[in-house]
mmCIF file of C-alpha atoms in Angstrom:
data_model
loop_
_atom_site.group_PDB
_atom_site.id
_atom_site.type_symbol
_atom_site.label_atom_id
_atom_site.label_comp_id
_atom_site.label_asym_id
_atom_site.label_seq_id
_atom_site.Cartn_x
_atom_site.Cartn_y
_atom_site.Cartn_z
ATOM 1 C CA MET A 1 -0.006 0.155 0.140
ATOM 2 C CA THR A 2 1.120 3.691 -0.518
ATOM 3 C CA VAL A 3 2.296 5.279 2.747
ATOM 4 C CA GLY A 4 1.944 9.060 2.387
ATOM 5 C CA ARG A 5 2.317 10.338 5.889
ATOM 6 C CA ILE A 6 3.275 8.678 9.060
ATOM 7 C CA GLY A 7 2.488 9.877 12.620
ATOM 8 C CA MET A 8 4.608 8.748 15.605
ATOM 9 C CA VAL A 9 3.189 8.410 19.075
ATOM 10 C CA VAL A 10 6.114 7.983 21.284
ATOM 11 C CA HIS A 11 6.610 6.930 25.029
ATOM 12 C CA ALA A 12 9.386 9.550 25.613
ATOM 13 C CA GLY A 13 10.079 8.076 28.766
ATOM 14 C CA ARG A 14 11.465 4.778 27.635
ATOM 15 C CA GLU A 15 14.891 5.059 26.048
ATOM 16 C CA GLU A 16 14.148 1.991 23.887
ATOM 17 C CA ALA A 17 11.120 3.770 22.664
ATOM 18 C CA VAL A 18 13.044 6.780 21.827
ATOM 19 C CA ASP A 19 15.635 4.491 20.052
ATOM 20 C CA ALA A 20 13.143 2.974 17.882
ATOM 21 C CA ALA A 21 11.482 6.025 16.820
ATOM 22 C CA ARG A 22 14.945 7.276 15.334
ATOM 23 C CA SER A 23 14.759 3.918 13.178
ATOM 24 C CA VAL A 24 11.261 4.883 11.849
ATOM 25 C CA ARG A 25 12.401 8.412 10.942
ATOM 26 C CA ALA A 26 15.426 7.112 9.188
ATOM 27 C CA TRP A 27 13.094 4.832 7.074
ATOM 28 C CA CYS A 28 10.766 7.598 6.438
ATOM 29 C CA THR A 29 13.905 9.765 5.161
ATOM 30 C CA GLU A 30 14.910 6.936 2.933
ATOM 31 C CA GLN A 31 11.256 6.410 1.486
ATOM 32 C CA ALA A 32 10.816 10.174 1.367
ATOM 33 C CA VAL A 33 7.650 9.766 3.494
ATOM 34 C CA PRO A 34 6.974 12.715 5.655
ATOM 35 C CA CYS A 35 6.969 11.708 9.393
ATOM 36 C CA THR A 36 5.975 14.030 12.246
ATOM 37 C CA ASP A 37 5.366 13.320 16.157
ATOM 38 C CA ILE A 38 1.943 13.713 17.496
ATOM 39 C CA ASP A 39 -0.015 13.430 20.600
ATOM 40 C CA VAL A 40 2.822 14.893 22.554
ATOM 41 C CA TRP A 41 2.392 16.647 26.141
ATOM 42 C CA GLN A 42 3.233 19.984 25.178
ATOM 43 C CA ASP A 43 3.239 23.003 27.801
ATOM 44 C CA SER A 44 0.281 24.557 25.947
ATOM 45 C CA GLY A 45 -1.681 21.546 27.248
ATOM 46 C CA ARG A 46 -3.239 18.404 25.017
ATOM 47 C CA HIS A 47 -5.438 19.219 22.294
ATOM 48 C CA SER A 48 -8.507 17.179 20.794
ATOM 49 C CA ALA A 49 -7.797 14.309 18.544
ATOM 50 C CA ARG A 50 -8.910 16.198 15.620
ATOM 51 C CA GLU A 51 -6.538 19.158 16.448
ATOM 52 C CA GLU A 52 -3.836 16.625 16.694
ATOM 53 C CA ILE A 53 -4.405 14.811 13.639
ATOM 54 C CA GLU A 54 -4.792 18.174 11.560
ATOM 55 C CA ALA A 55 -1.735 19.602 12.669
ATOM 56 C CA ALA A 56 0.241 16.395 11.709
ATOM 57 C CA GLY A 57 -1.167 16.579 8.412
ATOM 58 C CA ASN A 58 -3.789 13.879 8.735
ATOM 59 C CA PRO A 59 -1.370 10.907 8.357
ATOM 60 C CA ASP A 60 -2.549 7.555 6.913
ATOM 61 C CA LEU A 61 -0.185 5.541 9.083
ATOM 62 C CA ILE A 62 -0.112 6.044 12.838
ATOM 63 C CA VAL A 63 2.926 4.118 14.594
ATOM 64 C CA THR A 64 2.894 3.935 18.429
ATOM 65 C CA LEU A 65 6.159 3.054 20.371
ATOM 66 C CA GLY A 66 5.577 2.124 23.859
ATOM 67 C CA GLY A 67 3.162 -0.246 25.747
ATOM 68 C CA ASP A 68 -0.584 -0.589 25.497
ATOM 69 C CA GLY A 69 -1.102 2.761 27.012
ATOM 70 C CA THR A 70 0.724 4.301 24.130
ATOM 71 C CA PHE A 71 -1.205 2.317 21.581
ATOM 72 C CA LEU A 72 -4.558 3.644 23.057
ATOM 73 C CA ARG A 73 -3.382 7.203 22.541
ATOM 74 C CA GLY A 74 -2.329 6.221 19.038
ATOM 75 C CA ALA A 75 -5.849 4.403 18.595
ATOM 76 C CA ARG A 76 -7.626 7.669 19.366
ATOM 77 C CA LEU A 77 -5.778 9.590 16.833
ATOM 78 C CA ALA A 78 -6.245 6.678 14.134
ATOM 79 C CA SER A 79 -9.896 6.213 14.913
ATOM 80 C CA GLU A 80 -10.439 10.055 14.245
ATOM 81 C CA ASN A 81 -8.729 9.740 10.742
ATOM 82 C CA ASP A 82 -9.683 6.313 9.667
ATOM 83 C CA ALA A 83 -6.044 5.746 9.767
ATOM 84 C CA LEU A 84 -4.323 2.479 9.954
ATOM 85 C CA VAL A 85 -2.361 2.099 13.519
ATOM 86 C CA LEU A 86 1.035 -0.125 14.037
ATOM 87 C CA GLY A 87 2.099 -0.697 17.611
ATOM 88 C CA ILE A 88 5.590 -1.524 18.360
ATOM 89 C CA ASP A 89 5.764 -3.478 21.710
ATOM 90 C CA LEU A 90 8.103 -1.712 24.345
ATOM 91 C CA GLY A 91 5.514 -2.405 27.125
ATOM 92 C CA ARG A 92 5.276 -4.968 30.068
ATOM 93 C CA VAL A 93 2.094 -6.685 28.944
ATOM 94 C CA GLY A 94 1.713 -6.085 25.276
ATOM 95 C CA PHE A 95 -1.944 -7.317 24.687
ATOM 96 C CA LEU A 96 -2.356 -4.413 21.836
ATOM 97 C CA THR A 97 0.985 -4.047 20.347
ATOM 98 C CA GLU A 98 1.882 -6.031 17.239
ATOM 99 C CA VAL A 99 5.868 -6.133 16.459
ATOM 100 C CA SER A 100 8.992 -5.944 18.385
ATOM 101 C CA ALA A 101 11.484 -2.952 18.574
ATOM 102 C CA ALA A 102 14.137 -5.037 16.659
ATOM 103 C CA ALA A 103 11.637 -5.470 13.770
ATOM 104 C CA VAL A 104 10.266 -2.089 13.200
ATOM 105 C CA ARG A 105 12.076 -1.250 9.770
ATOM 106 C CA SER A 106 10.725 -5.030 8.380
ATOM 107 C CA ALA A 107 7.658 -3.846 9.638
ATOM 108 C CA LEU A 108 7.322 -0.680 7.876
ATOM 109 C CA ASP A 109 8.607 -2.376 4.915
ATOM 110 C CA ALA A 110 5.678 -4.917 5.004
ATOM 111 C CA VAL A 111 3.055 -2.020 5.213
ATOM 112 C CA ARG A 112 4.676 -0.518 2.314
ATOM 113 C CA ASP A 113 4.698 -3.667 0.267
ATOM 114 C CA GLY A 114 1.198 -4.581 1.369
ATOM 115 C CA ASP A 115 2.379 -7.578 2.979
ATOM 116 C CA LEU A 116 -0.184 -7.311 6.051
ATOM 117 C CA ASP A 117 -3.478 -7.836 7.403
ATOM 118 C CA ILE A 118 -6.098 -5.533 8.593
ATOM 119 C CA GLU A 119 -7.651 -6.138 11.595
ATOM 120 C CA HIS A 120 -11.187 -4.195 12.814
ATOM 121 C CA ARG A 121 -11.462 -3.876 16.228
ATOM 122 C CA MET A 122 -14.656 -2.862 17.783
ATOM 123 C CA LEU A 123 -14.998 0.770 19.244
ATOM 124 C CA LEU A 124 -17.271 2.421 21.450
ATOM 125 C CA THR A 125 -18.765 6.004 21.646
ATOM 126 C CA LEU A 126 -21.319 7.627 23.993
ATOM 127 C CA ARG A 127 -24.132 9.863 24.251
ATOM 128 C CA ALA A 128 -24.922 11.822 27.592
ATOM 129 C CA SER A 129 -27.761 13.752 29.204
ATOM 130 C CA ARG A 130 -25.566 16.734 28.776
ATOM 131 C CA PRO A 131 -21.916 17.835 27.465
ATOM 132 C CA LEU A 132 -19.341 16.407 29.499
ATOM 133 C CA GLU A 133 -17.443 18.959 31.672
ATOM 134 C CA ILE A 134 -14.355 18.679 34.242
ATOM 135 C CA PRO A 135 -14.411 21.135 37.056
ATOM 136 C CA PRO A 136 -11.112 23.216 37.073
ATOM 137 C CA GLU A 137 -10.488 22.026 40.574
ATOM 138 C CA MET A 138 -10.138 18.460 39.453
ATOM 139 C CA GLY A 139 -7.655 19.454 36.491
ATOM 140 C CA SER A 140 -5.176 20.986 39.247
ATOM 141 C CA LEU A 141 -5.515 17.943 41.629
ATOM 142 C CA LEU A 142 -4.637 15.652 38.868
ATOM 143 C CA CYS A 143 -1.724 17.559 37.128
ATOM 144 C CA TYR A 144 0.861 16.006 39.468
ATOM 145 C CA GLY A 145 2.996 13.354 38.127
ATOM 146 C CA ARG A 146 1.339 13.420 34.547
ATOM 147 C CA GLY A 147 0.759 15.611 31.571
ATOM 148 C CA PRO A 148 -2.405 18.033 31.236
ATOM 149 C CA LEU A 149 -5.887 16.247 31.067
ATOM 150 C CA LEU A 150 -7.711 15.449 27.458
ATOM 151 C CA PRO A 151 -10.074 18.202 26.818
ATOM 152 C CA PRO A 152 -13.926 17.196 27.332
ATOM 153 C CA PRO A 153 -15.085 15.670 24.320
ATOM 154 C CA ARG A 154 -17.015 17.918 21.842
ATOM 155 C CA VAL A 155 -20.706 17.558 21.073
ATOM 156 C CA ARG A 156 -21.150 16.166 17.615
ATOM 157 C CA ASP A 157 -23.123 18.696 15.429
ATOM 158 C CA ASP A 158 -23.922 15.904 12.576
ATOM 159 C CA CYS A 159 -26.268 14.151 15.043
ATOM 160 C CA GLU A 160 -29.933 14.800 16.391
ATOM 161 C CA THR A 161 -30.324 15.842 19.911
ATOM 162 C CA GLY A 162 -33.258 15.133 22.029
ATOM 163 C CA ASP A 163 -34.217 15.074 25.704
ATOM 164 C CA GLU A 164 -34.521 11.468 26.091
ATOM 165 C CA TRP A 165 -31.426 10.657 23.739
ATOM 166 C CA GLY A 166 -29.153 13.366 25.059
ATOM 167 C CA VAL A 167 -26.239 14.721 22.907
ATOM 168 C CA ALA A 168 -23.742 12.617 21.157
ATOM 169 C CA LEU A 169 -20.018 13.227 21.891
ATOM 170 C CA ASN A 170 -17.214 12.971 19.415
ATOM 171 C CA VAL A 171 -15.127 10.182 21.450
ATOM 172 C CA THR A 172 -14.260 6.478 20.879
ATOM 173 C CA ALA A 173 -12.937 4.180 23.246
ATOM 174 C CA LEU A 174 -10.936 1.109 22.421
ATOM 175 C CA ASN A 175 -10.769 -0.561 25.873
ATOM 176 C CA ASP A 176 -13.504 0.585 27.986
ATOM 177 C CA VAL A 177 -15.692 3.433 29.257
ATOM 178 C CA VAL A 178 -16.036 3.516 33.246
ATOM 179 C CA LEU A 179 -18.243 5.599 35.533
ATOM 180 C CA GLU A 180 -16.665 5.649 39.192
ATOM 181 C CA LYS A 181 -16.826 7.426 42.618
ATOM 182 C CA LEU A 182 -15.092 10.345 43.137
ATOM 183 C CA ALA A 183 -15.156 10.047 47.100
ATOM 184 C CA ARG A 184 -13.735 7.172 48.660
ATOM 185 C CA ASP A 185 -16.678 7.169 51.261
ATOM 186 C CA ARG A 186 -19.149 7.709 48.957
ATOM 187 C CA GLN A 187 -20.224 5.000 46.345
ATOM 188 C CA VAL A 188 -22.027 5.581 43.321
ATOM 189 C CA SER A 189 -25.619 4.632 43.095
ATOM 190 C CA VAL A 190 -26.754 3.811 39.186
ATOM 191 C CA GLY A 191 -29.352 2.433 37.317
ATOM 192 C CA VAL A 192 -28.148 0.602 34.573
ATOM 193 C CA TYR A 193 -30.005 -0.290 31.245
ATOM 194 C CA LEU A 194 -29.218 -2.850 28.671
ATOM 195 C CA ALA A 195 -31.157 -2.293 25.346
ATOM 196 C CA GLY A 196 -33.721 0.245 26.848
ATOM 197 C CA ARG A 197 -34.803 -1.900 29.640
ATOM 198 C CA LEU A 198 -33.746 -1.683 33.244
ATOM 199 C CA LEU A 199 -31.395 -4.348 34.596
ATOM 200 C CA ALA A 200 -30.625 -3.511 38.249
ATOM 201 C CA SER A 201 -29.778 -0.340 40.205
ATOM 202 C CA TYR A 202 -26.155 -0.854 41.560
ATOM 203 C CA SER A 203 -24.331 0.821 44.411
ATOM 204 C CA ALA A 204 -20.494 0.290 43.620
ATOM 205 C CA ASP A 205 -17.251 1.524 43.413
ATOM 206 C CA ALA A 206 -17.520 1.849 39.456
ATOM 207 C CA LEU A 207 -19.345 0.416 36.663
ATOM 208 C CA LEU A 208 -18.043 -0.189 33.507
ATOM 209 C CA VAL A 209 -18.456 -1.222 29.745
ATOM 210 C CA ALA A 210 -15.664 -2.750 27.728
ATOM 211 C CA THR A 211 -15.254 -4.042 24.406
ATOM 212 C CA PRO A 212 -13.969 -7.300 23.563
ATOM 213 C CA THR A 213 -10.423 -6.125 23.377
ATOM 214 C CA GLY A 214 -10.628 -4.276 26.904
ATOM 215 C CA SER A 215 -11.967 -7.351 28.186
ATOM 216 C CA THR A 216 -8.283 -7.927 29.249
ATOM 217 C CA ALA A 217 -7.666 -4.631 31.123
ATOM 218 C CA TYR A 218 -9.957 -3.211 33.854
ATOM 219 C CA SER A 219 -12.770 -5.203 33.300
ATOM 220 C CA PHE A 220 -10.471 -8.341 33.762
ATOM 221 C CA ALA A 221 -8.979 -7.146 36.926
ATOM 222 C CA ALA A 222 -12.807 -6.494 38.278
ATOM 223 C CA GLY A 223 -13.444 -10.006 37.524
ATOM 224 C CA GLY A 224 -14.891 -9.782 34.077
ATOM 225 C CA PRO A 225 -14.602 -12.448 31.480
ATOM 226 C CA VAL A 226 -11.853 -12.931 28.820
ATOM 227 C CA VAL A 227 -13.210 -12.429 25.475
ATOM 228 C CA SER A 228 -11.593 -12.886 22.118
ATOM 229 C CA PRO A 229 -10.523 -9.327 20.494
ATOM 230 C CA ARG A 230 -12.219 -10.749 17.251
ATOM 231 C CA ALA A 231 -15.575 -11.234 18.903
ATOM 232 C CA GLU A 232 -18.248 -8.255 19.024
ATOM 233 C CA GLY A 233 -20.239 -7.279 21.852
ATOM 234 C CA LEU A 234 -20.370 -5.209 25.069
ATOM 235 C CA ILE A 235 -19.048 -6.138 28.213
ATOM 236 C CA PHE A 236 -20.790 -4.600 31.487
ATOM 237 C CA THR A 237 -19.075 -5.315 34.663
ATOM 238 C CA PRO A 238 -19.679 -4.083 38.284
ATOM 239 C CA VAL A 239 -16.737 -3.019 40.216
ATOM 240 C CA ALA A 240 -17.306 -3.901 43.947
ATOM 241 C CA PRO A 241 -21.277 -3.872 43.897
ATOM 242 C CA HIS A 242 -23.220 -3.810 47.137
ATOM 243 C CA MET A 243 -25.353 -6.753 46.089
ATOM 244 C CA ALA A 244 -25.518 -10.443 45.752
ATOM 245 C CA PHE A 245 -25.367 -10.012 41.722
ATOM 246 C CA ASN A 246 -21.973 -9.262 40.772
ATOM 247 C CA ARG A 247 -21.544 -10.989 37.575
ATOM 248 C CA SER A 248 -20.679 -9.182 34.014
ATOM 249 C CA VAL A 249 -23.247 -9.237 31.325
ATOM 250 C CA VAL A 250 -22.402 -9.390 27.747
ATOM 251 C CA ALA A 251 -24.739 -7.722 25.557
ATOM 252 C CA ALA A 252 -24.965 -7.867 21.624
ATOM 253 C CA PRO A 253 -23.174 -5.141 19.640
ATOM 254 C CA ASP A 254 -26.369 -3.701 18.616
ATOM 255 C CA GLU A 255 -27.643 -3.341 22.512
ATOM 256 C CA PRO A 256 -26.689 -0.267 24.033
ATOM 257 C CA ILE A 257 -25.899 0.118 27.900
ATOM 258 C CA ALA A 258 -26.962 3.237 29.832
ATOM 259 C CA LEU A 259 -25.619 4.284 33.273
ATOM 260 C CA ARG A 260 -28.125 6.668 35.214
ATOM 261 C CA LEU A 261 -26.748 8.421 38.343
ATOM 262 C CA LEU A 262 -29.734 8.000 41.201
ATOM 263 C CA GLU A 263 -30.942 10.936 43.270
ATOM 264 C CA ARG A 264 -29.195 10.178 46.165
ATOM 265 C CA SER A 265 -25.701 9.000 44.555
ATOM 266 C CA GLY A 266 -22.326 10.911 45.089
ATOM 267 C CA GLN A 267 -20.768 12.361 41.777
ATOM 268 C CA ALA A 268 -19.396 10.079 39.261
ATOM 269 C CA ALA A 269 -16.240 10.462 37.128
ATOM 270 C CA VAL A 270 -16.572 9.482 33.602
ATOM 271 C CA SER A 271 -13.432 7.893 32.034
ATOM 272 C CA VAL A 272 -12.802 6.657 28.266
ATOM 273 C CA ASP A 273 -9.700 4.571 27.894
ATOM 274 C CA GLY A 274 -8.542 5.447 31.349
ATOM 275 C CA GLN A 275 -8.508 9.190 30.525
ATOM 276 C CA LEU A 276 -11.036 11.229 32.547
ATOM 277 C CA ARG A 277 -13.240 13.107 30.297
ATOM 278 C CA GLY A 278 -16.047 14.554 32.695
ATOM 279 C CA VAL A 279 -17.945 14.506 35.868
ATOM 280 C CA LEU A 280 -21.647 13.660 36.406
ATOM 281 C CA ASP A 281 -24.159 14.624 39.061
ATOM 282 C CA PRO A 282 -27.079 12.587 40.095
ATOM 283 C CA GLY A 283 -29.746 12.486 37.641
ATOM 284 C CA ASP A 284 -27.241 12.731 34.769
ATOM 285 C CA TRP A 285 -26.765 9.686 32.370
ATOM 286 C CA ILE A 286 -24.524 8.224 29.919
ATOM 287 C CA GLY A 287 -25.338 5.689 26.954
ATOM 288 C CA VAL A 288 -22.827 3.720 25.816
ATOM 289 C CA TYR A 289 -22.846 1.875 22.375
ATOM 290 C CA ALA A 290 -20.745 0.470 19.505
ATOM 291 C CA ALA A 291 -19.231 3.297 17.465
ATOM 292 C CA PRO A 292 -20.123 2.693 13.595
ATOM 293 C CA GLN A 293 -16.419 2.956 12.831
ATOM 294 C CA ARG A 294 -14.034 0.250 13.564
ATOM 295 C CA LEU A 295 -10.061 0.680 14.340
ATOM 296 C CA ARG A 296 -8.139 -0.623 11.691
ATOM 297 C CA SER A 297 -5.030 -2.141 13.101
ATOM 298 C CA VAL A 298 -2.161 -3.459 11.385
ATOM 299 C CA ARG A 299 -1.256 -7.355 11.757
ATOM 300 C CA LEU A 300 1.568 -8.796 10.349
ATOM 301 C CA GLY A 301 0.959 -12.438 11.111
ATOM 302 C CA PRO A 302 -1.642 -14.629 12.471
ATOM 303 C CA MET A 303 -2.641 -13.578 16.017
ATOM 304 C CA ASP A 304 -2.311 -15.974 18.932
ATOM 305 C CA PHE A 305 -4.162 -14.430 21.491
ATOM 306 C CA TYR A 306 -4.595 -17.531 23.679
ATOM 307 C CA GLY A 307 -0.852 -17.988 23.373
ATOM 308 C CA ARG A 308 -0.188 -14.177 24.276
ATOM 309 C CA LEU A 309 -2.902 -14.821 27.216
ATOM 310 C CA ARG A 310 -1.326 -17.916 28.805
ATOM 311 C CA GLU A 311 2.379 -15.999 28.612
ATOM 312 C CA ARG A 312 1.136 -12.409 29.565
ATOM 313 C CA MET A 313 -1.104 -13.721 32.658
ATOM 314 C CA ASN A 314 1.609 -16.113 33.784
ATOM 315 C CA LEU A 315 -0.838 -19.032 33.659
ATOM 316 C CA THR A 316 0.401 -22.281 35.140
ATOM 317 C CA ASP A 317 -1.122 -25.691 35.081
ATOM 318 C CA ALA A 318 -2.859 -26.808 37.944
ATOM 319 C CA PRO A 319 -0.683 -29.465 40.019
ATOM 320 C CA ALA A 320 -3.704 -31.920 40.417
ATOM 321 C CA ALA A 321 -4.225 -31.810 36.640
ATOM 322 C CA LEU A 322 -0.412 -32.903 36.033
ATOM 323 C CA ALA A 323 -0.214 -35.256 39.019
ATOM 324 C CA ASP A 324 -1.027 -38.492 37.075
ATOM 325 C CA GLY A 325 0.585 -37.847 33.901
ATOM 326 C CA GLU A 326 2.295 -35.655 31.148
ATOM 327 C CA ALA A 327 1.333 -32.210 30.998
ATOM 328 C CA ALA A 328 -1.022 -31.280 28.078
ATOM 329 C CA PRO A 329 0.780 -30.209 24.674
ATOM 330 C CA LEU A 330 0.919 -26.490 23.638
ATOM 331 C CA TRP A 331 0.074 -27.237 20.352
ATOM 332 C CA PRO A 332 -2.459 -30.337 19.945
ATOM 333 C CA GLN A 333 -2.221 -30.343 16.176
ATOM 334 C CA THR A 334 0.802 -30.222 13.845
ATOM 335 C CA THR A 335 -0.788 -30.388 10.428
ATOM 336 C CA PRO A 336 -2.947 -28.290 8.597
ATOM 337 C CA PRO A 337 -6.802 -29.002 9.413
ATOM 338 C CA PRO A 338 -8.823 -31.330 6.779
ATOM 339 C CA PRO A 339 -11.223 -29.568 4.224
ATOM 340 C CA ASP A 340 -14.158 -29.609 6.509
ATOM 341 C CA LEU A 341 -12.606 -27.339 8.794
ATOM 342 C CA ALA A 342 -10.561 -25.112 6.952
ATOM 343 C CA HIS A 343 -12.893 -22.331 7.431
ATOM 344 C CA LEU A 344 -11.824 -22.152 11.321
ATOM 345 C CA ALA A 345 -9.360 -19.342 12.593
ATOM 346 C CA MET A 346 -6.437 -21.536 13.790
ATOM 347 C CA PRO A 347 -2.925 -20.699 14.831
ATOM 348 C CA THR A 348 0.025 -21.205 12.438
ATOM 349 C CA TYR A 349 1.368 -24.697 13.340
ATOM 350 C CA PRO A 350 4.833 -25.583 14.227
ATOM 351 C CA ALA A 351 5.367 -28.251 11.371
ATOM 352 C CA ALA A 352 4.277 -25.616 9.062
ATOM 353 C CA ARG A 353 7.031 -22.792 9.959
#
């Protein structure tokens, strides 16, 4: 494919990320491809995704160099411009990133030559009872040890607005949308609606809606299920709820999930992919639903999500399962599947490598 312009999102706090960025710039110079650093934490504050993308010349490929957090920032930019995103893995967990730092140049060559697969990942977006705002005092509290806050998401002017349907917000989430308490001694009380029908009212530390991609992030830490990123659905998970029913619920991709703060609730923060984007008062609500667009992520080979899950989560086999025999093989098949199974998504087999 033709790479017209590259934007880079670099974790400047990691020396290996800075070194890998030099390799990207060198490749761009050799290929006469414009390259711009974007999404940096400037003294003037952080800007909206649209402002950052336009300042970078609307790149058609976003390269992230860091961990999953850096990839999320790159995904925020890429979804604004329908650009491809390529993640270079320099983090600790690495569920989202694609290639190692040593393979940066070969990865860029593969993208240039079209030797890649494009993976489409589900995104979330929001409507709310009113535009989101961040109280000025919160910005001053959260500025220590981190860069400036992202601005509240703007209201989309291309969507209808109504009292029951609220305002559409120009924001996307690759991992999750979280509604969480602001005061340690005051939980949030929230009515949760699935597909327009009340499921239950919760008193909890937080409530979150995740994508399948985000199922291994906050939702996983809160006891939610692990879901293949190739699946589609909305995963609702309560965090430390004061009620017997504390299970996650997986909704269909066309079933929205609404969270309404009840009358006696404390205030709640709205976070999108870990970034604070607004504060709600009792009576306010947000509706979370699948975005019409998908993130287009570069993949250079078959995705072994379950092998990565085993490795990243340090999964070990139960001693009782191994007490009376040999361990289960990591690769139960070493030959290609027969014709009647050829349509299934299976990993590349060791014997075929």
